[in-house]
Coordinates of C-alpha atoms and ligand atoms in Angstrom, one line a residue:
M1 CA 80.4 -39.6 -32.6
N2 CA 77.6 -36.9 -33.7
T3 CA 76.8 -36.8 -37.4
P4 CA 79.5 -33.9 -39.1
S5 CA 77.9 -30.5 -39.3
P6 CA 77.7 -29.0 -42.6
E7 CA 80.7 -26.8 -41.3
L8 CA 82.7 -29.5 -40.2
K9 CA 82.1 -31.7 -43.6
K10 CA 83.2 -28.9 -45.2
V11 CA 86.5 -28.4 -43.6
V12 CA 86.7 -32.3 -44.2
A13 CA 86.6 -31.9 -47.9
E14 CA 88.8 -29.2 -47.3
A15 CA 91.5 -30.5 -45.6
D16 CA 93.7 -32.3 -47.1
D17 CA 94.1 -35.4 -44.7
F18 CA 97.2 -36.7 -45.5
L19 CA 98.2 -36.8 -41.8
P20 CA 94.9 -38.8 -40.5
L21 CA 95.0 -37.8 -36.6
L22 CA 93.1 -40.7 -34.5
G23 CA 93.2 -38.4 -31.7
T24 CA 95.1 -36.8 -28.8
D25 CA 97.7 -38.9 -27.0
H26 CA 98.6 -37.7 -24.2
I27 CA 99.6 -34.3 -22.7
E28 CA 103.2 -33.9 -21.5
L29 CA 103.5 -30.9 -19.1
Y30 CA 107.3 -30.0 -17.9
C31 CA 107.1 -29.1 -14.4
G32 CA 109.4 -28.3 -11.4
N33 CA 107.9 -30.8 -9.6
A34 CA 106.3 -33.8 -11.1
K35 CA 105.6 -35.7 -8.0
Q36 CA 103.5 -33.3 -6.4
S37 CA 102.0 -32.2 -9.6
A38 CA 100.7 -35.3 -9.8
Y39 CA 99.4 -35.3 -6.6
Y40 CA 97.5 -32.2 -7.7
Y41 CA 95.9 -33.4 -10.7
M42 CA 94.8 -36.7 -8.9
A43 CA 94.0 -35.7 -5.5
A44 CA 91.7 -32.0 -7.4
W45 CA 91.3 -33.3 -11.0
G46 CA 90.2 -37.1 -10.3
F47 CA 92.9 -38.0 -12.4
Q48 CA 93.9 -42.2 -12.1
P49 CA 98.0 -42.7 -11.8
L50 CA 98.9 -45.0 -14.8
A51 CA 102.6 -45.1 -15.4
F52 CA 106.4 -44.1 -14.1
C53 CA 109.7 -43.5 -14.8
G54 CA 112.6 -42.5 -13.1
L55 CA 115.6 -43.6 -11.0
E56 CA 113.7 -46.6 -10.6
T57 CA 113.1 -47.6 -13.8
G58 CA 116.7 -46.9 -14.9
V59 CA 115.8 -43.2 -16.0
R60 CA 118.9 -41.2 -14.4
D61 CA 118.4 -37.9 -16.2
R62 CA 114.1 -37.5 -15.6
V63 CA 110.9 -38.4 -13.8
S64 CA 107.7 -38.7 -15.3
Y65 CA 104.5 -39.7 -13.8
V66 CA 101.7 -41.0 -16.4
L67 CA 97.7 -40.1 -15.8
R68 CA 94.5 -40.9 -17.2
Q69 CA 91.0 -40.2 -17.0
D70 CA 89.0 -41.5 -20.0
K71 CA 90.4 -40.7 -23.1
I72 CA 92.9 -37.8 -21.8
T73 CA 96.4 -39.0 -20.1
L74 CA 98.7 -36.3 -18.9
V75 CA 102.6 -37.0 -18.6
L76 CA 104.1 -34.9 -15.9
T77 CA 107.8 -34.5 -16.4
S78 CA 110.2 -33.2 -14.0
P79 CA 114.3 -32.9 -14.3
L80 CA 116.9 -34.8 -11.9
V81 CA 119.8 -33.2 -12.7
A82 CA 120.9 -29.5 -12.4
D83 CA 121.3 -28.5 -16.3
G84 CA 119.6 -29.4 -19.3
P85 CA 116.7 -28.7 -22.1
I86 CA 114.0 -29.9 -19.3
N87 CA 115.3 -27.1 -17.2
D88 CA 115.8 -24.7 -19.4
H89 CA 112.1 -24.8 -20.8
I90 CA 111.1 -24.9 -16.8
N91 CA 113.5 -22.0 -16.4
R92 CA 111.9 -19.9 -19.3
H93 CA 108.5 -20.5 -19.3
G94 CA 107.6 -22.6 -15.9
D95 CA 105.4 -25.4 -15.7
G96 CA 103.6 -25.9 -18.9
V97 CA 102.9 -28.0 -22.1
K98 CA 106.1 -28.8 -23.7
A99 CA 104.6 -31.8 -25.9
I100 CA 101.0 -32.0 -27.8
A101 CA 101.0 -35.9 -28.3
L102 CA 99.3 -36.9 -31.2
W103 CA 98.1 -40.4 -31.7
V104 CA 98.7 -41.9 -35.9
D105 CA 98.8 -44.7 -37.4
D106 CA 101.9 -44.5 -38.3
A107 CA 104.0 -42.2 -37.0
K108 CA 107.2 -42.4 -39.6
K109 CA 104.7 -41.5 -42.4
S110 CA 103.6 -38.7 -40.1
W111 CA 106.7 -37.4 -40.1
E112 CA 107.4 -37.8 -43.6
E113 CA 105.0 -35.9 -44.4
T114 CA 105.1 -32.7 -41.8
T115 CA 108.7 -32.6 -42.4
S116 CA 108.6 -32.6 -46.3
R117 CA 106.4 -29.4 -45.9
G118 CA 108.5 -27.5 -43.9
A119 CA 108.1 -28.8 -40.2
V120 CA 111.4 -28.8 -38.3
S121 CA 112.0 -32.2 -36.8
V122 CA 112.8 -33.1 -33.5
L123 CA 112.6 -36.4 -33.4
E124 CA 113.3 -38.8 -36.5
P125 CA 111.1 -42.0 -35.9
T126 CA 112.7 -43.9 -33.2
K127 CA 110.7 -47.7 -32.2
R128 CA 111.2 -48.2 -28.8
S129 CA 110.1 -52.2 -28.2
D130 CA 109.7 -53.9 -24.4
E131 CA 107.8 -57.4 -24.0
A132 CA 104.3 -55.8 -24.7
G133 CA 105.4 -55.0 -28.3
N134 CA 106.5 -51.4 -29.8
V135 CA 105.7 -47.9 -29.8
V136 CA 106.9 -45.6 -32.6
L137 CA 107.7 -41.9 -32.2
S138 CA 108.3 -39.4 -34.0
G139 CA 108.1 -35.4 -33.7
I140 CA 108.1 -32.0 -35.3
K141 CA 107.8 -28.4 -33.8
T142 CA 105.4 -26.1 -33.1
Y143 CA 105.1 -22.4 -31.8
G144 CA 107.4 -21.3 -29.4
D145 CA 109.3 -24.4 -27.4
T146 CA 106.4 -26.9 -27.6
V147 CA 106.4 -29.5 -30.0
H148 CA 104.1 -32.2 -31.4
T149 CA 104.9 -36.1 -30.9
F150 CA 103.3 -38.7 -33.3
V151 CA 102.8 -41.3 -31.7
E152 CA 102.0 -45.2 -33.2
R153 CA 100.6 -47.5 -30.6
K154 CA 99.3 -49.9 -33.0
N155 CA 101.6 -52.6 -32.2
Y156 CA 102.0 -52.2 -27.8
D157 CA 99.6 -53.2 -25.3
G158 CA 101.0 -52.5 -22.4
I159 CA 100.2 -49.8 -20.1
F160 CA 101.6 -46.6 -21.7
M161 CA 105.0 -47.0 -23.7
P162 CA 108.0 -49.3 -23.5
G163 CA 110.6 -47.6 -20.4
Y164 CA 107.1 -46.9 -18.2
Q165 CA 106.5 -49.3 -15.3
P166 CA 103.1 -49.1 -13.6
W167 CA 102.4 -46.4 -10.8
S168 CA 100.2 -47.6 -8.0
P169 CA 100.5 -45.0 -5.6
V170 CA 98.6 -45.5 -1.9
H171 CA 96.4 -42.5 -3.1
V172 CA 93.8 -42.4 -5.4
S173 CA 90.5 -40.3 -5.6
E174 CA 87.6 -40.8 -7.8
P175 CA 87.5 -39.5 -11.5
L176 CA 85.3 -36.6 -12.0
G177 CA 83.7 -37.3 -15.2
L178 CA 86.5 -35.2 -17.5
Q179 CA 86.1 -37.7 -20.9
F180 CA 88.5 -36.5 -23.6
V181 CA 90.4 -32.8 -24.8
D182 CA 87.7 -31.1 -27.0
H183 CA 90.6 -28.4 -27.8
M184 CA 93.5 -27.0 -27.0
V185 CA 94.7 -23.4 -27.7
G186 CA 98.0 -21.9 -28.8
N187 CA 98.9 -18.4 -27.8
V188 CA 100.9 -16.6 -30.3
G189 CA 103.1 -13.0 -30.5
W190 CA 102.6 -10.3 -32.7
G191 CA 101.4 -10.8 -35.9
E192 CA 102.6 -14.4 -35.4
M193 CA 98.9 -15.8 -36.0
N194 CA 98.7 -16.4 -39.4
T195 CA 102.2 -17.7 -39.5
W196 CA 100.7 -20.5 -37.2
T197 CA 97.4 -21.0 -38.8
E198 CA 99.3 -21.5 -42.2
F199 CA 101.8 -24.0 -40.5
Y200 CA 98.7 -26.2 -39.6
A201 CA 97.3 -25.8 -42.9
R202 CA 100.2 -26.3 -45.0
V203 CA 102.3 -28.3 -42.9
M204 CA 99.8 -30.8 -41.0
G205 CA 96.7 -30.1 -43.7
F206 CA 94.3 -28.9 -41.1
A207 CA 91.8 -26.3 -42.6
Q208 CA 90.2 -23.3 -40.6
L209 CA 87.1 -23.7 -38.8
I210 CA 86.0 -20.0 -37.4
S211 CA 87.7 -16.3 -37.3
F212 CA 87.7 -14.1 -35.2
D213 CA 89.1 -10.6 -35.3
D214 CA 89.5 -8.1 -32.6
K215 CA 85.9 -6.8 -33.1
D216 CA 84.9 -9.8 -32.2
I217 CA 87.1 -10.2 -29.4
S218 CA 87.3 -7.0 -27.2
T219 CA 85.7 -5.2 -24.3
E220 CA 86.4 -1.3 -23.9
Y221 CA 89.9 -2.3 -22.5
T222 CA 91.4 -5.1 -23.9
A223 CA 91.2 -7.3 -27.5
L224 CA 93.0 -10.5 -29.2
M225 CA 92.4 -12.0 -32.9
S226 CA 91.6 -15.8 -33.5
K227 CA 91.3 -18.4 -35.6
V228 CA 90.6 -22.0 -35.0
M229 CA 92.2 -24.9 -37.0
S230 CA 90.5 -28.0 -37.2
N231 CA 92.1 -31.7 -38.5
G232 CA 90.0 -33.5 -41.1
N233 CA 88.0 -35.4 -39.2
G234 CA 87.3 -32.8 -36.5
R235 CA 89.4 -34.8 -33.8
I236 CA 92.0 -32.4 -33.1
K237 CA 91.0 -28.4 -32.9
F238 CA 93.9 -26.2 -32.5
P239 CA 92.6 -22.2 -31.9
I240 CA 95.5 -20.0 -32.0
N241 CA 95.0 -16.7 -30.1
E242 CA 97.0 -13.5 -30.9
P243 CA 97.0 -10.1 -28.6
A244 CA 95.3 -7.2 -30.4
K245 CA 95.6 -3.1 -29.7
G246 CA 93.6 -1.9 -27.1
R247 CA 93.8 1.0 -24.4
K248 CA 95.4 -1.7 -21.9
K249 CA 97.2 -4.7 -22.3
S250 CA 95.9 -8.0 -23.7
Q251 CA 95.4 -11.1 -21.8
I252 CA 97.2 -12.8 -24.6
E253 CA 100.1 -10.1 -24.4
E254 CA 100.5 -10.8 -20.4
Y255 CA 100.8 -14.5 -21.3
I256 CA 103.6 -14.1 -24.0
D257 CA 105.4 -11.8 -21.2
F258 CA 105.4 -14.1 -18.6
Y259 CA 105.7 -17.6 -20.3
Q260 CA 108.3 -15.7 -22.7
G261 CA 106.7 -16.3 -25.4
A262 CA 104.3 -18.8 -27.8
G263 CA 102.5 -21.5 -26.2
V264 CA 99.7 -23.8 -24.8
Q265 CA 97.2 -21.6 -23.5
H266 CA 94.5 -23.3 -22.1
I267 CA 93.1 -27.0 -22.3
A268 CA 89.9 -27.6 -23.3
L269 CA 88.3 -30.9 -21.2
A270 CA 85.2 -32.2 -22.0
T271 CA 82.5 -33.7 -19.2
S272 CA 79.1 -35.1 -20.0
N273 CA 77.7 -33.6 -17.0
I274 CA 79.4 -29.9 -15.9
I275 CA 77.3 -29.1 -13.0
E276 CA 78.4 -32.4 -11.7
T277 CA 82.2 -32.0 -12.2
V278 CA 82.4 -28.4 -11.5
T279 CA 81.1 -29.3 -8.4
A280 CA 83.4 -31.8 -7.7
L281 CA 86.3 -29.7 -8.9
R282 CA 85.5 -26.5 -6.9
D283 CA 84.9 -28.9 -3.7
R284 CA 88.2 -29.7 -4.2
G285 CA 90.0 -26.3 -4.5
I286 CA 89.9 -25.3 -8.1
E287 CA 89.3 -22.0 -8.5
F288 CA 87.1 -20.7 -11.7
L289 CA 87.0 -17.2 -13.2
K290 CA 83.5 -15.7 -12.4
V291 CA 81.6 -13.5 -14.6
P292 CA 78.9 -11.1 -12.5
S293 CA 75.9 -12.5 -11.6
S294 CA 74.1 -9.8 -14.0
Y295 CA 75.3 -12.0 -16.7
Y296 CA 72.7 -14.8 -15.3
D297 CA 69.7 -12.1 -15.8
T298 CA 69.8 -11.8 -19.5
V299 CA 71.4 -15.5 -20.6
L300 CA 67.9 -17.2 -21.4
D301 CA 67.0 -14.1 -23.4
R302 CA 70.5 -14.8 -25.7
V303 CA 70.9 -18.5 -25.5
G304 CA 67.1 -19.8 -25.6
S305 CA 66.0 -22.5 -23.0
I306 CA 68.1 -25.1 -21.9
D307 CA 67.9 -28.6 -20.6
E308 CA 69.6 -27.9 -17.2
D309 CA 68.2 -25.3 -14.0
L310 CA 69.8 -22.2 -13.9
A311 CA 70.4 -22.0 -10.4
P312 CA 73.4 -24.2 -10.5
L313 CA 74.8 -22.7 -13.3
R314 CA 74.6 -19.5 -11.7
D315 CA 75.9 -20.7 -8.1
L316 CA 78.9 -22.3 -10.1
G317 CA 79.7 -19.7 -12.6
I318 CA 79.0 -22.2 -15.4
L319 CA 78.7 -19.9 -19.2
I320 CA 76.2 -20.9 -21.6
D321 CA 76.3 -20.1 -25.9
R322 CA 74.2 -21.4 -28.6
D323 CA 74.9 -21.6 -32.6
E324 CA 72.9 -22.7 -35.1
E325 CA 73.4 -26.5 -34.0
G326 CA 72.7 -26.5 -30.6
Y327 CA 74.6 -24.9 -27.2
L328 CA 77.8 -25.5 -24.9
L329 CA 78.1 -25.1 -21.4
Q330 CA 81.6 -23.7 -21.0
I331 CA 84.1 -22.4 -17.8
F332 CA 87.5 -22.0 -17.4
T333 CA 89.6 -21.9 -14.4
K334 CA 92.0 -19.2 -12.8
P335 CA 96.0 -20.1 -14.3
V336 CA 96.7 -23.4 -12.6
V337 CA 100.6 -23.1 -12.5
D338 CA 102.4 -20.0 -10.4
R339 CA 103.2 -17.4 -13.4
P340 CA 99.3 -16.5 -15.2
T341 CA 99.7 -18.6 -18.2
M342 CA 98.0 -21.8 -18.5
F343 CA 94.6 -22.9 -17.5
F344 CA 91.8 -24.8 -18.3
E345 CA 88.1 -25.1 -19.9
I346 CA 85.3 -27.0 -19.3
I347 CA 82.9 -27.4 -21.8
Q348 CA 80.1 -29.9 -22.1
R349 CA 78.4 -29.4 -25.9
K350 CA 74.7 -30.2 -26.2
G351 CA 74.7 -30.0 -30.3
A352 CA 77.2 -26.6 -30.5
K353 CA 80.4 -27.2 -32.0
S354 CA 81.5 -23.9 -31.9
F355 CA 83.8 -22.5 -28.9
G356 CA 81.1 -19.7 -26.8
K357 CA 81.7 -16.6 -28.8
G358 CA 78.9 -15.2 -27.1
N359 CA 80.6 -15.2 -23.4
F360 CA 83.8 -13.7 -24.9
K361 CA 82.7 -10.2 -23.8
A362 CA 81.9 -11.4 -19.8
L363 CA 84.5 -13.7 -19.6
F364 CA 87.4 -11.3 -20.7
E365 CA 85.9 -8.3 -18.8
A366 CA 86.4 -11.3 -15.6
I367 CA 90.0 -11.8 -17.0
E368 CA 90.7 -8.3 -16.8
R369 CA 89.3 -8.1 -13.4
E370 CA 92.5 -10.9 -12.4
Q371 CA 95.0 -8.7 -14.5
E372 CA 93.7 -5.5 -12.6
S373 CA 94.5 -7.7 -9.5
R374 CA 97.8 -8.7 -10.6
G375 CA 99.3 -5.4 -11.9
T376 CA 99.4 -6.6 -15.2
L377 CA 96.3 -5.0 -17.0
Ligands
FE2_1 FE1 88.5 -22.8 -25.5

């Protein structure tokens, strides 16, 4: 772990850590065909198969595949029945993130601390046991139909959690160097950003790291606003975006239209070698947003010298930004689901703790070109 920056230290001091979070436990996506999504995340993204639950494990209404790459765990869930909450979620939102599960030491206390501060419960503390021990789960609502699950696994040494069995499909691909969840961004509706940043502050003890208004994040045509919320130890960072008025439709509004409400916009995954990781992803068919090659004509004037050669960054379309503490390299995929909703960011931090503000304009112009092609600008 790097030494905390002065800014982060301030956040830690401000954050009232009644809810110590150890990290992101897993991300659960509800999807139309979990078996095929699992193949996609394994074959294209280098995730490794870990565990499974479904008919063969006595679960009758759903199937879940658990995939892992280093510290990133994805759970892909589809319904096995015609009607139910998973079906409703997919019908309304398309494929998307249902649960951002947070790893805690005490799931009961996490639930009590948050619900007593106004969180709406979706799961009272529940212990699940098998021969490998027990896991305690609890859950609360956040924006839209998204939830936070608290996962306490200190008394468990099985592969994932009780109810799952190991899954070893024939096909296994190589990991691509994705290491951990750097941050996860939520899109919320008009006028709702402060509601949700206040939720993270009041209910979960987070502090605000950065704020961008529509003057920071706008192009000639479109705009958005954003605030970054961080928990006390800085391991969990949730930027929250709200659309802002521009001459044309904000990318956040496009998301809200197609997702039918607030939800997770992007998941940023960290790598220690973005050139290798993105090269491998591209070779496996992952499509990334492209900025004009003129971006690279002046980028080093803006960010100063960097360790990497510019040529592979330019070839892959990787963006560069610098703050007081260092620089970062980042790239964004096109939406990875049918609707123009969820996408991924790949990020390599070389000291920088920020989120790429210097790239916003070039990036949003690239997104506008995509919106234009979808008829949603
Ligand atoms: Fe991001």
